[in-house]
Amino acid sequence: MGQGREVCDTQAPIEVVTANWDVRVLVSAEKNQEMGNISLDVKKESAHQQALIDLQAAAACIRQGQTVAFPTETVYGLGADARSTAAVEAVFVAKGRPSDNPLIVHIAHRDQLDALVTEVNGAAEALMAAFWPGPLTLVLPVRPGAVSPRVTAGLDTVAVRMPDHPVALQLIAAAACPVAAPSANRSGRPSPTLAAHVREDLAGRIGGIVDGGPTGVGVESTVVQVGDDGTVTILRPGGITAEQLSAVAARVATDPALLAEGADGVGSPAPRSPGMKYTHYAPAGALCVVEGPPAAVAAWISAALAEAAQRGERTAVLAFAEHAEQYRADAVFSLGDASELEEAARRLYAALRSCDEQGATYIVAEACSREGLGAAVMNRLLKAAGNQLIQVGDPPLS
């Protein structure tokens, strides 16, 4: 590994006491309301009220310039007041994030957008109507002075989204400010889908963690930029698929940077979107992705695992349920059925983190279809692998 690793901000954060607020009851209450069950017993009502108080405390921390991790429908984000350069810099320092990597600004209401951007064309409005709140980020012309220049990384655009999560929306609304929030992990590490992942990476480095339980989608939002002609260009694949975008937009294109396999980001221009540069989401062990006909993939992986074991490596495999049982490794992680890539998206980051927990030094992952949500899953796998893609053919390699 090591190819395309980020050149991170080196300033060490001051050790702080990280507060923990458990507000999972708010998520279950939201689900009960959706099902038409709005009654709560006395014990649950008390827990609900305490969670609301805790959420207000977390919002106060953001208003005071502190960093707070919180759940969204995609992954946990590390939030700070997007208007405050000091607060945003604290995010970069806590994560060790490169300063030329822009941040996504999260809002709770549509009317917050007008204070952030100078223009929203008709195509962008249609996307917001279709997918907000939800895992879609729009890159729009930034209003001068609306956010810290650290948020935009010096660009004339800002990335904005409205998350589809009750805790995130309530927290942002209570903070009464736009919230800049990259994923709440150490930069380059797998993104967090549980509050425990955030604690593992950032406890003692951030102001607090809002525990809203496991996230849903599992991979980050799709980031798009809409041209003057209405063309929607995907800068980062994510929770909204190209097929879903095509149902709303007249034309959907993919940024050429996403198609340049093997690019490590070194010496390339400043990214227009998070996730367009550098190795991300990576476990500690060396990871490669194997793509091709299933039989050929299985044969290559099995042979590679045997060779790695002989070298004394501790091995791990990320495979789909149809094939997982045939592999012999120190740890085998199922990503679910190959035809159900929503499950693969939910499981991916936890599996990569489990590889570290198992001490895996050699990790192999099966590739998946690049259609639909598979585009996002493959994007994250290849980023985690530093674009180490092994393509095998038929007949199987021995």
mmCIF file of C-alpha atoms in Angstrom:
data_model
loop_
_atom_site.group_PDB
_atom_site.id
_atom_site.type_symbol
_atom_site.label_atom_id
_atom_site.label_comp_id
_atom_site.label_asym_id
_atom_site.label_seq_id
_atom_site.Cartn_x
_atom_site.Cartn_y
_atom_site.Cartn_z
ATOM 1 C CA MET A 1 0.000 0.000 0.000
ATOM 2 C CA GLY A 2 1.052 3.614 0.373
ATOM 3 C CA GLN A 3 0.436 4.698 -3.224
ATOM 4 C CA GLY A 4 -1.618 7.870 -3.362
ATOM 5 C CA ARG A 5 -1.605 8.346 0.403
ATOM 6 C CA GLU A 6 -2.700 11.754 1.591
ATOM 7 C CA VAL A 7 -0.236 14.443 2.563
ATOM 8 C CA CYS A 8 -1.988 15.369 5.771
ATOM 9 C CA ASP A 9 -1.956 18.388 8.008
ATOM 10 C CA THR A 10 0.679 17.560 10.621
ATOM 11 C CA GLN A 11 -0.409 19.826 13.466
ATOM 12 C CA ALA A 12 -1.291 17.612 16.446
ATOM 13 C CA PRO A 13 -4.684 18.267 18.067
ATOM 14 C CA ILE A 14 -4.843 19.184 21.734
ATOM 15 C CA GLU A 15 -6.128 16.255 23.780
ATOM 16 C CA VAL A 16 -9.725 16.934 24.820
ATOM 17 C CA VAL A 17 -12.444 15.131 26.716
ATOM 18 C CA THR A 18 -14.837 13.813 24.088
ATOM 19 C CA ALA A 19 -18.460 13.911 25.215
ATOM 20 C CA ASN A 20 -20.792 11.066 24.254
ATOM 21 C CA TRP A 21 -24.513 11.562 23.724
ATOM 22 C CA ASP A 22 -26.677 8.482 23.114
ATOM 23 C CA VAL A 23 -29.748 9.620 21.174
ATOM 24 C CA ARG A 24 -30.676 6.333 19.493
ATOM 25 C CA VAL A 25 -34.145 6.603 20.989
ATOM 26 C CA LEU A 26 -34.836 9.512 18.597
ATOM 27 C CA VAL A 27 -34.255 7.217 15.618
ATOM 28 C CA SER A 28 -36.585 4.546 16.967
ATOM 29 C CA ALA A 29 -39.195 7.216 17.758
ATOM 30 C CA GLU A 30 -38.997 8.435 14.145
ATOM 31 C CA LYS A 31 -39.525 4.881 12.895
ATOM 32 C CA ASN A 32 -42.512 4.443 15.223
ATOM 33 C CA GLN A 33 -44.083 7.632 13.876
ATOM 34 C CA GLU A 34 -43.590 6.439 10.311
ATOM 35 C CA MET A 35 -45.442 3.239 11.204
ATOM 36 C CA GLY A 36 -48.239 5.207 12.867
ATOM 37 C CA ASN A 37 -47.286 4.148 16.400
ATOM 38 C CA ILE A 38 -46.769 7.401 18.301
ATOM 39 C CA SER A 39 -47.487 6.265 21.880
ATOM 40 C CA LEU A 40 -44.578 6.059 24.334
ATOM 41 C CA ASP A 41 -44.549 4.626 27.841
ATOM 42 C CA VAL A 42 -43.222 6.729 30.726
ATOM 43 C CA LYS A 43 -39.728 5.199 30.591
ATOM 44 C CA LYS A 44 -39.377 5.744 26.842
ATOM 45 C CA GLU A 45 -40.784 9.263 27.116
ATOM 46 C CA SER A 46 -38.151 10.116 29.720
ATOM 47 C CA ALA A 47 -35.380 8.711 27.522
ATOM 48 C CA HIS A 48 -36.773 10.643 24.575
ATOM 49 C CA GLN A 49 -36.723 13.912 26.488
ATOM 50 C CA GLN A 50 -33.165 13.289 27.688
ATOM 51 C CA ALA A 51 -32.065 12.598 24.113
ATOM 52 C CA LEU A 52 -33.542 15.927 23.007
ATOM 53 C CA ILE A 53 -31.637 17.674 25.812
ATOM 54 C CA ASP A 54 -28.429 15.905 24.759
ATOM 55 C CA LEU A 55 -28.956 16.917 21.156
ATOM 56 C CA GLN A 56 -29.283 20.543 22.238
ATOM 57 C CA ALA A 57 -26.005 20.190 24.155
ATOM 58 C CA ALA A 58 -24.304 18.838 21.019
ATOM 59 C CA ALA A 59 -25.723 21.712 18.970
ATOM 60 C CA ALA A 60 -24.409 24.204 21.528
ATOM 61 C CA CYS A 61 -20.932 22.699 21.104
ATOM 62 C CA ILE A 62 -21.098 23.330 17.363
ATOM 63 C CA ARG A 63 -22.245 26.923 17.926
ATOM 64 C CA GLN A 64 -19.300 27.388 20.295
ATOM 65 C CA GLY A 65 -16.836 26.346 17.591
ATOM 66 C CA GLN A 66 -16.281 22.749 18.673
ATOM 67 C CA THR A 67 -16.286 19.597 16.517
ATOM 68 C CA VAL A 68 -19.105 17.070 16.940
ATOM 69 C CA ALA A 69 -19.535 13.715 15.182
ATOM 70 C CA PHE A 70 -23.084 12.765 14.240
ATOM 71 C CA PRO A 71 -24.916 10.111 12.213
ATOM 72 C CA THR A 72 -26.322 10.611 8.737
ATOM 73 C CA GLU A 73 -28.040 8.091 6.492
ATOM 74 C CA THR A 74 -24.690 7.416 4.795
ATOM 75 C CA VAL A 75 -21.849 7.452 7.364
ATOM 76 C CA TYR A 76 -21.011 9.401 10.519
ATOM 77 C CA GLY A 77 -19.858 12.959 9.838
ATOM 78 C CA LEU A 78 -17.550 15.225 11.838
ATOM 79 C CA GLY A 79 -19.382 18.532 12.019
ATOM 80 C CA ALA A 80 -18.299 22.101 12.649
ATOM 81 C CA ASP A 81 -19.714 25.554 11.973
ATOM 82 C CA ALA A 82 -18.985 26.016 8.258
ATOM 83 C CA ARG A 83 -18.672 29.780 8.709
ATOM 84 C CA SER A 84 -15.847 29.571 11.270
ATOM 85 C CA THR A 85 -12.328 29.041 9.957
ATOM 86 C CA ALA A 86 -11.093 28.061 13.430
ATOM 87 C CA ALA A 87 -13.805 25.425 13.772
ATOM 88 C CA VAL A 88 -13.201 24.050 10.285
ATOM 89 C CA GLU A 89 -9.457 23.926 10.871
ATOM 90 C CA ALA A 90 -10.153 21.824 13.971
ATOM 91 C CA VAL A 91 -11.846 19.287 11.680
ATOM 92 C CA PHE A 92 -8.794 19.104 9.409
ATOM 93 C CA VAL A 93 -6.458 18.695 12.388
ATOM 94 C CA ALA A 94 -8.573 16.015 14.101
ATOM 95 C CA LYS A 95 -8.791 13.988 10.906
ATOM 96 C CA GLY A 96 -5.308 14.735 9.559
ATOM 97 C CA ARG A 97 -7.087 15.732 6.354
ATOM 98 C CA PRO A 98 -5.310 17.382 3.376
ATOM 99 C CA SER A 99 -6.061 21.087 3.169
ATOM 100 C CA ASP A 100 -6.854 20.958 -0.575
ATOM 101 C CA ASN A 101 -9.722 18.525 -0.018
ATOM 102 C CA PRO A 102 -13.051 20.434 0.126
ATOM 103 C CA LEU A 103 -15.736 19.694 2.712
ATOM 104 C CA ILE A 104 -19.451 19.096 2.256
ATOM 105 C CA VAL A 105 -21.763 21.572 3.967
ATOM 106 C CA HIS A 106 -24.900 20.057 5.528
ATOM 107 C CA ILE A 107 -28.150 21.963 5.877
ATOM 108 C CA ALA A 108 -31.497 21.124 7.467
ATOM 109 C CA HIS A 109 -33.831 23.316 5.385
ATOM 110 C CA ARG A 110 -33.977 24.372 1.742
ATOM 111 C CA ASP A 111 -34.008 28.069 2.649
ATOM 112 C CA GLN A 112 -30.528 27.724 4.182
ATOM 113 C CA LEU A 113 -29.151 27.123 0.700
ATOM 114 C CA ASP A 114 -29.778 30.651 -0.544
ATOM 115 C CA ALA A 115 -27.354 32.069 2.023
ATOM 116 C CA LEU A 116 -24.606 29.732 0.756
ATOM 117 C CA VAL A 117 -24.802 29.908 -3.049
ATOM 118 C CA THR A 118 -25.331 32.502 -5.745
ATOM 119 C CA GLU A 119 -27.249 30.413 -8.248
ATOM 120 C CA VAL A 120 -29.343 27.247 -8.478
ATOM 121 C CA ASN A 121 -30.435 26.397 -12.010
ATOM 122 C CA GLY A 122 -33.518 24.443 -12.975
ATOM 123 C CA ALA A 123 -31.744 21.107 -13.297
ATOM 124 C CA ALA A 124 -30.275 21.459 -9.806
ATOM 125 C CA GLU A 125 -33.696 22.378 -8.413
ATOM 126 C CA ALA A 126 -35.149 19.230 -9.988
ATOM 127 C CA LEU A 127 -32.475 17.090 -8.357
ATOM 128 C CA MET A 128 -33.139 18.635 -4.958
ATOM 129 C CA ALA A 129 -36.869 18.082 -5.351
ATOM 130 C CA ALA A 130 -36.258 14.425 -6.193
ATOM 131 C CA PHE A 131 -33.473 13.499 -3.773
ATOM 132 C CA TRP A 132 -33.384 15.920 -0.824
ATOM 133 C CA PRO A 133 -33.254 15.029 1.959
ATOM 134 C CA GLY A 134 -31.012 12.166 0.878
ATOM 135 C CA PRO A 135 -27.510 11.063 -0.132
ATOM 136 C CA LEU A 136 -27.001 13.592 -2.933
ATOM 137 C CA THR A 137 -24.498 16.461 -2.749
ATOM 138 C CA LEU A 138 -24.644 19.352 -5.213
ATOM 139 C CA VAL A 139 -21.584 21.443 -6.099
ATOM 140 C CA LEU A 140 -22.828 25.006 -6.616
ATOM 141 C CA PRO A 141 -21.347 28.516 -7.029
ATOM 142 C CA VAL A 142 -20.435 29.704 -3.534
ATOM 143 C CA ARG A 143 -21.642 33.048 -2.221
ATOM 144 C CA PRO A 144 -18.555 35.077 -1.273
ATOM 145 C CA GLY A 145 -18.003 35.063 2.483
ATOM 146 C CA ALA A 146 -20.773 32.542 3.170
ATOM 147 C CA VAL A 147 -18.420 29.854 4.466
ATOM 148 C CA SER A 148 -14.803 29.635 5.557
ATOM 149 C CA PRO A 149 -12.366 29.395 2.634
ATOM 150 C CA ARG A 150 -11.102 26.189 4.272
ATOM 151 C CA VAL A 151 -14.478 24.595 3.431
ATOM 152 C CA THR A 152 -14.146 25.251 -0.302
ATOM 153 C CA ALA A 153 -10.361 24.636 -0.443
ATOM 154 C CA GLY A 154 -10.033 27.865 -2.396
ATOM 155 C CA LEU A 155 -12.551 26.896 -5.090
ATOM 156 C CA ASP A 156 -15.389 29.144 -6.274
ATOM 157 C CA THR A 157 -17.917 26.394 -5.538
ATOM 158 C CA VAL A 158 -19.322 24.762 -2.407
ATOM 159 C CA ALA A 159 -20.681 21.233 -1.978
ATOM 160 C CA VAL A 160 -24.035 21.124 -0.160
ATOM 161 C CA ARG A 161 -26.410 18.400 0.890
ATOM 162 C CA MET A 162 -29.418 17.804 3.150
ATOM 163 C CA PRO A 163 -29.043 14.478 4.996
ATOM 164 C CA ASP A 164 -31.965 12.095 5.379
ATOM 165 C CA HIS A 165 -31.538 11.294 9.060
ATOM 166 C CA PRO A 166 -33.722 12.578 11.927
ATOM 167 C CA VAL A 167 -30.790 13.120 14.289
ATOM 168 C CA ALA A 168 -28.694 14.956 11.695
ATOM 169 C CA LEU A 169 -31.564 17.226 10.681
ATOM 170 C CA GLN A 170 -32.491 18.067 14.278
ATOM 171 C CA LEU A 171 -28.858 18.702 15.213
ATOM 172 C CA ILE A 172 -28.197 21.015 12.249
ATOM 173 C CA ALA A 173 -31.437 22.905 12.852
ATOM 174 C CA ALA A 174 -30.624 23.320 16.552
ATOM 175 C CA ALA A 175 -27.084 24.485 15.762
ATOM 176 C CA ALA A 176 -28.644 27.209 13.573
ATOM 177 C CA CYS A 177 -25.716 27.253 11.180
ATOM 178 C CA PRO A 178 -24.506 25.403 8.088
ATOM 179 C CA VAL A 179 -22.436 22.421 9.251
ATOM 180 C CA ALA A 180 -19.301 21.377 7.372
ATOM 181 C CA ALA A 181 -18.880 17.648 7.856
ATOM 182 C CA PRO A 182 -16.541 15.143 6.229
ATOM 183 C CA SER A 183 -16.654 11.537 7.433
ATOM 184 C CA ALA A 184 -15.795 11.185 11.130
ATOM 185 C CA ASN A 185 -12.668 9.060 10.763
ATOM 186 C CA ARG A 186 -8.929 9.553 10.680
ATOM 187 C CA SER A 187 -8.148 10.557 7.120
ATOM 188 C CA GLY A 188 -7.477 7.565 4.881
ATOM 189 C CA ARG A 189 -9.193 5.113 7.253
ATOM 190 C CA PRO A 190 -12.468 3.338 6.450
ATOM 191 C CA SER A 191 -15.428 5.622 7.032
ATOM 192 C CA PRO A 192 -17.436 5.074 10.245
ATOM 193 C CA THR A 193 -20.884 3.485 10.154
ATOM 194 C CA LEU A 194 -21.134 3.157 13.951
ATOM 195 C CA ALA A 195 -20.411 5.560 16.800
ATOM 196 C CA ALA A 196 -17.887 2.966 18.049
ATOM 197 C CA HIS A 197 -15.888 3.487 14.839
ATOM 198 C CA VAL A 198 -15.757 7.214 15.550
ATOM 199 C CA ARG A 199 -14.569 6.641 19.109
ATOM 200 C CA GLU A 200 -11.874 4.292 17.841
ATOM 201 C CA ASP A 201 -10.465 6.947 15.512
ATOM 202 C CA LEU A 202 -11.218 10.300 17.123
ATOM 203 C CA ALA A 203 -11.862 10.000 20.881
ATOM 204 C CA GLY A 204 -9.760 12.651 22.597
ATOM 205 C CA ARG A 205 -9.449 14.629 19.346
ATOM 206 C CA ILE A 206 -13.005 16.032 19.005
ATOM 207 C CA GLY A 207 -15.579 17.711 21.197
ATOM 208 C CA GLY A 208 -18.268 15.046 21.159
ATOM 209 C CA ILE A 209 -20.002 12.106 19.517
ATOM 210 C CA VAL A 210 -23.759 11.837 18.942
ATOM 211 C CA ASP A 211 -24.639 8.130 18.870
ATOM 212 C CA GLY A 212 -27.627 7.549 16.597
ATOM 213 C CA GLY A 213 -26.989 3.844 16.009
ATOM 214 C CA PRO A 214 -25.857 2.274 12.732
ATOM 215 C CA THR A 215 -26.095 4.268 9.513
ATOM 216 C CA GLY A 216 -28.240 3.037 6.643
ATOM 217 C CA VAL A 217 -26.718 3.477 3.181
ATOM 218 C CA GLY A 218 -23.163 2.765 4.316
ATOM 219 C CA VAL A 219 -21.303 4.661 1.570
ATOM 220 C CA GLU A 220 -21.086 8.416 1.254
ATOM 221 C CA SER A 221 -23.352 10.637 -0.792
ATOM 222 C CA THR A 222 -23.185 10.972 -4.545
ATOM 223 C CA VAL A 223 -21.553 14.297 -5.484
ATOM 224 C CA VAL A 224 -22.653 15.993 -8.706
ATOM 225 C CA GLN A 225 -22.148 19.286 -10.503
ATOM 226 C CA VAL A 226 -24.811 20.631 -12.846
ATOM 227 C CA GLY A 227 -23.680 22.498 -15.955
ATOM 228 C CA ASP A 228 -25.379 25.479 -17.544
ATOM 229 C CA ASP A 229 -26.837 23.123 -20.170
ATOM 230 C CA GLY A 230 -28.360 20.913 -17.477
ATOM 231 C CA THR A 231 -25.783 18.123 -17.765
ATOM 232 C CA VAL A 232 -25.281 16.396 -14.428
ATOM 233 C CA THR A 233 -21.662 15.314 -13.948
ATOM 234 C CA ILE A 234 -20.951 12.721 -11.274
ATOM 235 C CA LEU A 235 -17.839 13.723 -9.335
ATOM 236 C CA ARG A 236 -18.155 10.923 -6.770
ATOM 237 C CA PRO A 237 -20.519 7.921 -6.994
ATOM 238 C CA GLY A 238 -22.542 7.231 -3.874
ATOM 239 C CA GLY A 239 -25.962 6.530 -2.431
ATOM 240 C CA ILE A 240 -27.881 7.944 -5.422
ATOM 241 C CA THR A 241 -27.105 5.952 -8.554
ATOM 242 C CA ALA A 242 -26.479 7.186 -12.085
ATOM 243 C CA GLU A 243 -29.661 5.403 -13.109
ATOM 244 C CA GLN A 244 -31.679 7.348 -10.520
ATOM 245 C CA LEU A 245 -30.133 10.615 -11.672
ATOM 246 C CA SER A 246 -30.962 9.785 -15.298
ATOM 247 C CA ALA A 247 -34.627 9.526 -14.390
ATOM 248 C CA VAL A 248 -34.568 13.224 -13.448
ATOM 249 C CA ALA A 249 -31.800 14.798 -15.530
ATOM 250 C CA ALA A 250 -31.702 15.091 -19.318
ATOM 251 C CA ARG A 251 -28.060 13.985 -19.443
ATOM 252 C CA VAL A 252 -25.775 12.351 -16.880
ATOM 253 C CA ALA A 253 -22.007 12.163 -17.364
ATOM 254 C CA THR A 254 -19.115 10.837 -15.292
ATOM 255 C CA ASP A 255 -16.130 13.013 -14.473
ATOM 256 C CA PRO A 256 -13.090 11.789 -16.433
ATOM 257 C CA ALA A 257 -11.075 11.619 -13.203
ATOM 258 C CA LEU A 258 -13.279 8.723 -12.063
ATOM 259 C CA LEU A 259 -12.518 6.811 -15.245
ATOM 260 C CA ALA A 260 -8.735 7.117 -14.923
ATOM 261 C CA GLU A 261 -7.962 3.887 -13.076
ATOM 262 C CA GLY A 262 -4.595 3.774 -11.390
ATOM 263 C CA ALA A 263 -4.295 7.535 -10.873
ATOM 264 C CA ASP A 264 -2.929 8.151 -7.408
ATOM 265 C CA GLY A 265 -3.757 11.838 -7.207
ATOM 266 C CA VAL A 266 -0.159 12.950 -6.804
ATOM 267 C CA GLY A 267 0.433 16.190 -8.680
ATOM 268 C CA SER A 268 -3.160 16.393 -9.880
ATOM 269 C CA PRO A 269 -5.241 19.558 -9.513
ATOM 270 C CA ALA A 270 -7.149 20.345 -6.331
ATOM 271 C CA PRO A 271 -10.221 18.087 -6.228
ATOM 272 C CA ARG A 272 -13.641 19.594 -6.906
ATOM 273 C CA SER A 273 -15.238 17.078 -4.570
ATOM 274 C CA PRO A 274 -14.281 14.962 -1.564
ATOM 275 C CA GLY A 275 -13.099 11.518 -2.654
ATOM 276 C CA MET A 276 -11.641 12.596 -6.013
ATOM 277 C CA LYS A 277 -8.021 12.448 -4.887
ATOM 278 C CA TYR A 278 -5.817 10.333 -2.622
ATOM 279 C CA THR A 279 -6.213 6.833 -1.223
ATOM 280 C CA HIS A 280 -9.216 6.677 1.083
ATOM 281 C CA TYR A 281 -11.062 4.184 3.249
ATOM 282 C CA ALA A 282 -7.956 1.981 3.548
ATOM 283 C CA PRO A 283 -7.281 -0.813 6.053
ATOM 284 C CA ALA A 284 -3.786 -1.180 7.478
ATOM 285 C CA GLY A 285 -3.007 -4.310 5.443
ATOM 286 C CA ALA A 286 -2.288 -4.457 1.715
ATOM 287 C CA LEU A 287 -5.522 -4.751 -0.274
ATOM 288 C CA CYS A 288 -6.189 -5.657 -3.887
ATOM 289 C CA VAL A 289 -9.447 -6.073 -5.806
ATOM 290 C CA VAL A 290 -9.934 -8.932 -8.257
ATOM 291 C CA GLU A 291 -12.304 -8.587 -11.223
ATOM 292 C CA GLY A 292 -13.360 -11.067 -13.895
ATOM 293 C CA PRO A 293 -15.530 -14.170 -14.445
ATOM 294 C CA PRO A 294 -16.487 -15.693 -11.048
ATOM 295 C CA ALA A 295 -14.582 -18.954 -11.576
ATOM 296 C CA ALA A 296 -11.434 -17.118 -12.626
ATOM 297 C CA VAL A 297 -11.712 -14.714 -9.697
ATOM 298 C CA ALA A 298 -12.172 -17.565 -7.222
ATOM 299 C CA ALA A 299 -9.183 -19.473 -8.620
ATOM 300 C CA TRP A 300 -6.899 -16.423 -8.535
ATOM 301 C CA ILE A 301 -7.914 -15.467 -5.002
ATOM 302 C CA SER A 302 -7.524 -19.024 -3.683
ATOM 303 C CA ALA A 303 -4.034 -19.307 -5.164
ATOM 304 C CA ALA A 304 -3.024 -15.876 -3.893
ATOM 305 C CA LEU A 305 -4.245 -16.674 -0.381
ATOM 306 C CA ALA A 306 -2.260 -19.899 -0.310
ATOM 307 C CA GLU A 307 0.902 -18.094 -1.412
ATOM 308 C CA ALA A 308 0.343 -15.342 1.154
ATOM 309 C CA ALA A 309 -0.136 -17.882 3.933
ATOM 310 C CA GLN A 310 3.153 -19.534 2.972
ATOM 311 C CA ARG A 311 4.852 -16.135 3.290
ATOM 312 C CA GLY A 312 3.514 -15.869 6.810
ATOM 313 C CA GLU A 313 0.892 -13.239 6.019
ATOM 314 C CA ARG A 314 -2.323 -13.019 8.009
ATOM 315 C CA THR A 315 -4.977 -13.178 5.304
ATOM 316 C CA ALA A 316 -8.499 -11.843 4.854
ATOM 317 C CA VAL A 317 -11.089 -11.936 2.069
ATOM 318 C CA LEU A 318 -14.047 -9.696 1.283
ATOM 319 C CA ALA A 319 -16.356 -11.852 -0.803
ATOM 320 C CA PHE A 320 -19.960 -12.153 -1.801
ATOM 321 C CA ALA A 321 -22.166 -14.713 -0.075
ATOM 322 C CA GLU A 322 -22.309 -16.952 -3.139
ATOM 323 C CA HIS A 323 -18.551 -17.592 -2.938
ATOM 324 C CA ALA A 324 -17.442 -16.775 0.615
ATOM 325 C CA GLU A 325 -17.444 -20.340 1.947
ATOM 326 C CA GLN A 326 -14.933 -21.601 -0.620
ATOM 327 C CA TYR A 327 -12.105 -19.350 0.563
ATOM 328 C CA ARG A 328 -9.495 -20.427 3.109
ATOM 329 C CA ALA A 329 -8.195 -17.405 4.971
ATOM 330 C CA ASP A 330 -7.662 -16.235 8.521
ATOM 331 C CA ALA A 331 -10.784 -14.097 8.159
ATOM 332 C CA VAL A 332 -13.553 -14.158 5.557
ATOM 333 C CA PHE A 333 -16.103 -11.327 5.455
ATOM 334 C CA SER A 334 -19.315 -11.677 3.473
ATOM 335 C CA LEU A 335 -20.617 -8.575 1.700
ATOM 336 C CA GLY A 336 -24.005 -10.210 1.155
ATOM 337 C CA ASP A 337 -25.466 -11.424 -2.126
ATOM 338 C CA ALA A 338 -23.813 -10.081 -5.272
ATOM 339 C CA SER A 339 -27.266 -9.166 -6.573
ATOM 340 C CA GLU A 340 -28.061 -7.080 -3.452
ATOM 341 C CA LEU A 341 -25.409 -4.381 -3.531
ATOM 342 C CA GLU A 342 -27.272 -2.229 -1.008
ATOM 343 C CA GLU A 343 -26.140 -4.774 1.569
ATOM 344 C CA ALA A 344 -22.557 -4.654 0.281
ATOM 345 C CA ALA A 345 -22.578 -0.874 0.692
ATOM 346 C CA ARG A 346 -23.799 -1.202 4.287
ATOM 347 C CA ARG A 347 -21.212 -3.846 5.188
ATOM 348 C CA LEU A 348 -18.129 -2.605 3.344
ATOM 349 C CA TYR A 349 -16.552 -0.171 5.808
ATOM 350 C CA ALA A 350 -17.231 -2.380 8.832
ATOM 351 C CA ALA A 351 -15.561 -5.278 7.007
ATOM 352 C CA LEU A 352 -12.487 -3.169 6.225
ATOM 353 C CA ARG A 353 -12.249 -2.137 9.866
ATOM 354 C CA SER A 354 -12.638 -5.776 10.940
ATOM 355 C CA CYS A 355 -9.622 -6.632 8.791
ATOM 356 C CA ASP A 356 -7.593 -4.348 11.025
ATOM 357 C CA GLU A 357 -9.093 -5.889 14.154
ATOM 358 C CA GLN A 358 -8.026 -9.305 12.863
ATOM 359 C CA GLY A 359 -4.517 -8.040 12.127
ATOM 360 C CA ALA A 360 -4.807 -8.883 8.426
ATOM 361 C CA THR A 361 -1.709 -8.009 6.418
ATOM 362 C CA TYR A 362 -2.885 -9.361 3.041
ATOM 363 C CA ILE A 363 -6.459 -8.674 1.960
ATOM 364 C CA VAL A 364 -8.226 -9.626 -1.257
ATOM 365 C CA ALA A 365 -11.670 -8.403 -2.299
ATOM 366 C CA GLU A 366 -13.996 -9.650 -5.005
ATOM 367 C CA ALA A 367 -15.102 -6.973 -7.447
ATOM 368 C CA CYS A 368 -18.782 -6.430 -8.124
ATOM 369 C CA SER A 369 -20.896 -5.084 -10.946
ATOM 370 C CA ARG A 370 -20.358 -1.378 -11.603
ATOM 371 C CA GLU A 371 -24.033 -0.829 -12.353
ATOM 372 C CA GLY A 372 -26.307 0.989 -9.925
ATOM 373 C CA LEU A 373 -24.937 1.181 -6.397
ATOM 374 C CA GLY A 374 -22.076 -1.053 -7.549
ATOM 375 C CA ALA A 375 -20.379 2.050 -8.974
ATOM 376 C CA ALA A 376 -20.056 3.454 -5.448
ATOM 377 C CA VAL A 377 -18.990 0.131 -3.916
ATOM 378 C CA MET A 378 -16.269 -0.360 -6.532
ATOM 379 C CA ASN A 379 -15.133 3.260 -6.199
ATOM 380 C CA ARG A 380 -14.626 2.809 -2.441
ATOM 381 C CA LEU A 381 -12.951 -0.583 -2.835
ATOM 382 C CA LEU A 382 -10.488 0.745 -5.395
ATOM 383 C CA LYS A 383 -9.744 3.818 -3.283
ATOM 384 C CA ALA A 384 -9.120 1.553 -0.296
ATOM 385 C CA ALA A 385 -6.820 -0.585 -2.441
ATOM 386 C CA GLY A 386 -4.867 2.345 -3.878
ATOM 387 C CA ASN A 387 -6.324 1.315 -7.272
ATOM 388 C CA GLN A 388 -4.686 -2.130 -7.069
ATOM 389 C CA LEU A 389 -7.058 -3.889 -9.483
ATOM 390 C CA ILE A 390 -6.279 -7.388 -10.727
ATOM 391 C CA GLN A 391 -8.216 -8.343 -13.849
ATOM 392 C CA VAL A 392 -8.358 -12.051 -14.561
ATOM 393 C CA GLY A 393 -9.769 -13.896 -17.532
ATOM 394 C CA ASP A 394 -11.217 -17.199 -18.529
ATOM 395 C CA PRO A 395 -9.996 -19.950 -18.192
ATOM 396 C CA PRO A 396 -9.150 -19.516 -14.505
ATOM 397 C CA LEU A 397 -5.590 -18.658 -13.596
ATOM 398 C CA SER A 398 -3.686 -21.214 -11.548
#
